PDB file of C-alpha atoms in Angstrom:
ATOM      1  CA  MET A   1     -10.270   1.640  14.674  1.00  0.00           C
ATOM      2  CA  LEU A   2      -8.213   0.217  11.786  1.00  0.00           C
ATOM      3  CA  THR A   3      -9.353   0.293   8.196  1.00  0.00           C
ATOM      4  CA  LEU A   4      -7.535  -1.748   5.518  1.00  0.00           C
ATOM      5  CA  ASP A   5      -8.294  -1.410   1.803  1.00  0.00           C
ATOM      6  CA  ILE A   6      -6.519  -3.851  -0.462  1.00  0.00           C
ATOM      7  CA  ASP A   7      -7.204  -3.477  -4.142  1.00  0.00           C
ATOM      8  CA  PRO A   8      -7.805  -5.782  -5.953  1.00  0.00           C
ATOM      9  CA  PHE A   9      -8.026  -8.383  -3.199  1.00  0.00           C
ATOM     10  CA  LEU A  10      -8.541 -11.965  -3.963  1.00  0.00           C
ATOM     11  CA  VAL A  11      -7.083 -14.841  -1.920  1.00  0.00           C
ATOM     12  CA  GLU A  12      -7.483 -18.586  -1.743  1.00  0.00           C
ATOM     13  CA  LEU A  13      -7.994 -20.315   1.622  1.00  0.00           C
ATOM     14  CA  LYS A  14      -6.906 -23.957   1.394  1.00  0.00           C
ATOM     15  CA  ASP A  15      -5.902 -26.289   4.252  1.00  0.00           C
ATOM     16  CA  GLY A  16      -5.601 -23.340   6.676  1.00  0.00           C
ATOM     17  CA  SER A  17      -3.263 -21.352   4.453  1.00  0.00           C
ATOM     18  CA  ILE A  18      -3.941 -18.095   2.605  1.00  0.00           C
ATOM     19  CA  LYS A  19      -2.582 -17.797  -0.864  1.00  0.00           C
ATOM     20  CA  ASN A  20      -2.636 -14.895  -3.355  1.00  0.00           C
ATOM     21  CA  VAL A  21      -4.901 -15.449  -6.323  1.00  0.00           C
ATOM     22  CA  GLY A  22      -4.273 -13.621  -9.540  1.00  0.00           C
ATOM     23  CA  PRO A  23      -1.543 -11.145 -10.464  1.00  0.00           C
ATOM     24  CA  THR A  24       0.756  -9.578  -7.906  1.00  0.00           C
ATOM     25  CA  ASN A  25      -0.513  -5.977  -8.520  1.00  0.00           C
ATOM     26  CA  LYS A  26      -2.081  -5.508  -5.095  1.00  0.00           C
ATOM     27  CA  SER A  27      -1.859  -2.129  -3.306  1.00  0.00           C
ATOM     28  CA  ALA A  28      -3.095  -1.279   0.183  1.00  0.00           C
ATOM     29  CA  THR A  29      -4.188   1.727   2.207  1.00  0.00           C
ATOM     30  CA  VAL A  30      -4.209   1.481   6.031  1.00  0.00           C
ATOM     31  CA  LYS A  31      -5.781   3.995   8.360  1.00  0.00           C
ATOM     32  CA  LEU A  32      -5.632   3.995  12.148  1.00  0.00           C
ATOM     33  CA  PHE A  33      -7.994   6.236  14.095  1.00  0.00           C
ATOM     34  CA  ASP A  34      -8.266   6.993  17.782  1.00  0.00           C
ATOM     35  CA  VAL A  35      -4.609   6.321  18.380  1.00  0.00           C
ATOM     36  CA  GLU A  36      -3.962   5.717  22.095  1.00  0.00           C
ATOM     37  CA  THR A  37      -0.160   5.407  22.041  1.00  0.00           C
ATOM     38  CA  ALA A  38       2.518   6.750  19.640  1.00  0.00           C
ATOM     39  CA  SER A  39       6.273   6.297  19.910  1.00  0.00           C
ATOM     40  CA  ALA A  40       9.437   6.684  17.880  1.00  0.00           C
ATOM     41  CA  ARG A  41      12.683   4.674  18.034  1.00  0.00           C
ATOM     42  CA  GLU A  42      15.791   3.898  16.111  1.00  0.00           C
ATOM     43  CA  PHE A  43      15.273   1.177  13.425  1.00  0.00           C
ATOM     44  CA  GLY A  44      18.415  -0.307  12.003  1.00  0.00           C
ATOM     45  CA  ASP A  45      21.289   2.012  11.169  1.00  0.00           C
ATOM     46  CA  LYS A  46      19.447   4.558   9.026  1.00  0.00           C
ATOM     47  CA  ARG A  47      15.792   4.814   9.939  1.00  0.00           C
ATOM     48  CA  VAL A  48      13.327   5.916  12.553  1.00  0.00           C
ATOM     49  CA  LYS A  49      10.364   3.639  13.298  1.00  0.00           C
ATOM     50  CA  LEU A  50       7.115   5.345  14.330  1.00  0.00           C
ATOM     51  CA  GLU A  51       4.650   3.078  16.077  1.00  0.00           C
ATOM     52  CA  PHE A  52       0.949   3.854  16.629  1.00  0.00           C
ATOM     53  CA  ALA A  53      -1.556   1.697  18.469  1.00  0.00           C
ATOM     54  CA  ASP A  54      -5.258   2.051  19.435  1.00  0.00           C
ATOM     55  CA  VAL A  55      -7.097   0.722  22.460  1.00  0.00           C
ATOM     56  CA  GLU A  56      -8.290  -2.326  20.490  1.00  0.00           C
ATOM     57  CA  GLY A  57      -4.713  -3.503  19.920  1.00  0.00           C
ATOM     58  CA  ASN A  58      -4.449  -2.477  16.290  1.00  0.00           C
ATOM     59  CA  GLU A  59      -0.959  -1.241  15.443  1.00  0.00           C
ATOM     60  CA  VAL A  60       0.652   0.540  12.527  1.00  0.00           C
ATOM     61  CA  GLN A  61       4.435   0.825  12.165  1.00  0.00           C
ATOM     62  CA  VAL A  62       6.168   3.157   9.707  1.00  0.00           C
ATOM     63  CA  ALA A  63       9.942   3.241   9.052  1.00  0.00           C
ATOM     64  CA  LEU A  64      11.279   6.611   7.790  1.00  0.00           C
ATOM     65  CA  PHE A  65      14.638   8.030   6.882  1.00  0.00           C
ATOM     66  CA  PRO A  66      15.678  10.889   9.203  1.00  0.00           C
ATOM     67  CA  GLU A  67      15.100  13.520   6.481  1.00  0.00           C
ATOM     68  CA  ASP A  68      11.545  12.423   6.158  1.00  0.00           C
ATOM     69  CA  VAL A  69      11.095  12.642   9.936  1.00  0.00           C
ATOM     70  CA  ARG A  70      12.504  16.136   9.962  1.00  0.00           C
ATOM     71  CA  SER A  71      10.160  17.129   7.164  1.00  0.00           C
ATOM     72  CA  LEU A  72       7.190  15.681   9.061  1.00  0.00           C
ATOM     73  CA  VAL A  73       8.175  17.459  12.292  1.00  0.00           C
ATOM     74  CA  ALA A  74       8.473  20.747  10.311  1.00  0.00           C
ATOM     75  CA  ASP A  75       5.031  20.195   8.872  1.00  0.00           C
ATOM     76  CA  VAL A  76       3.543  19.652  12.316  1.00  0.00           C
ATOM     77  CA  ASP A  77       5.375  22.669  13.748  1.00  0.00           C
ATOM     78  CA  ALA A  78       4.058  24.878  10.945  1.00  0.00           C
ATOM     79  CA  MET A  79       0.539  23.568  11.436  1.00  0.00           C
ATOM     80  CA  ALA A  80       0.798  24.234  15.184  1.00  0.00           C
ATOM     81  CA  ASP A  81       1.297  27.948  14.571  1.00  0.00           C
ATOM     82  CA  ASP A  82      -1.823  28.359  12.516  1.00  0.00           C
ATOM     83  CA  SER A  83      -4.265  25.529  13.345  1.00  0.00           C
ATOM     84  CA  PRO A  84      -7.055  25.568  15.859  1.00  0.00           C
ATOM     85  CA  VAL A  85      -6.288  21.915  16.436  1.00  0.00           C
ATOM     86  CA  PHE A  86      -3.334  22.904  18.650  1.00  0.00           C
ATOM     87  CA  GLU A  87      -5.244  25.424  20.759  1.00  0.00           C
TER      88      GLU A  87
END
């Protein structure tokens, strides 16, 4: 399941095209639940791309610098030691 919250969201649909209406101060939050596949690969010369997909075909991709990936891995490792989620 993918949720997408864009605030404030206002678009114009004209002749089959979507156009932003109003100022360019949009922000978005995306959440993907029930992930079926997750993978990591090199992305360009300096980043790692994490890709997540659910059974419905929704997909989220995140490109991170290596130091951010290392920090994330450390967070997961620390949680694995104390969390019942990893039992």
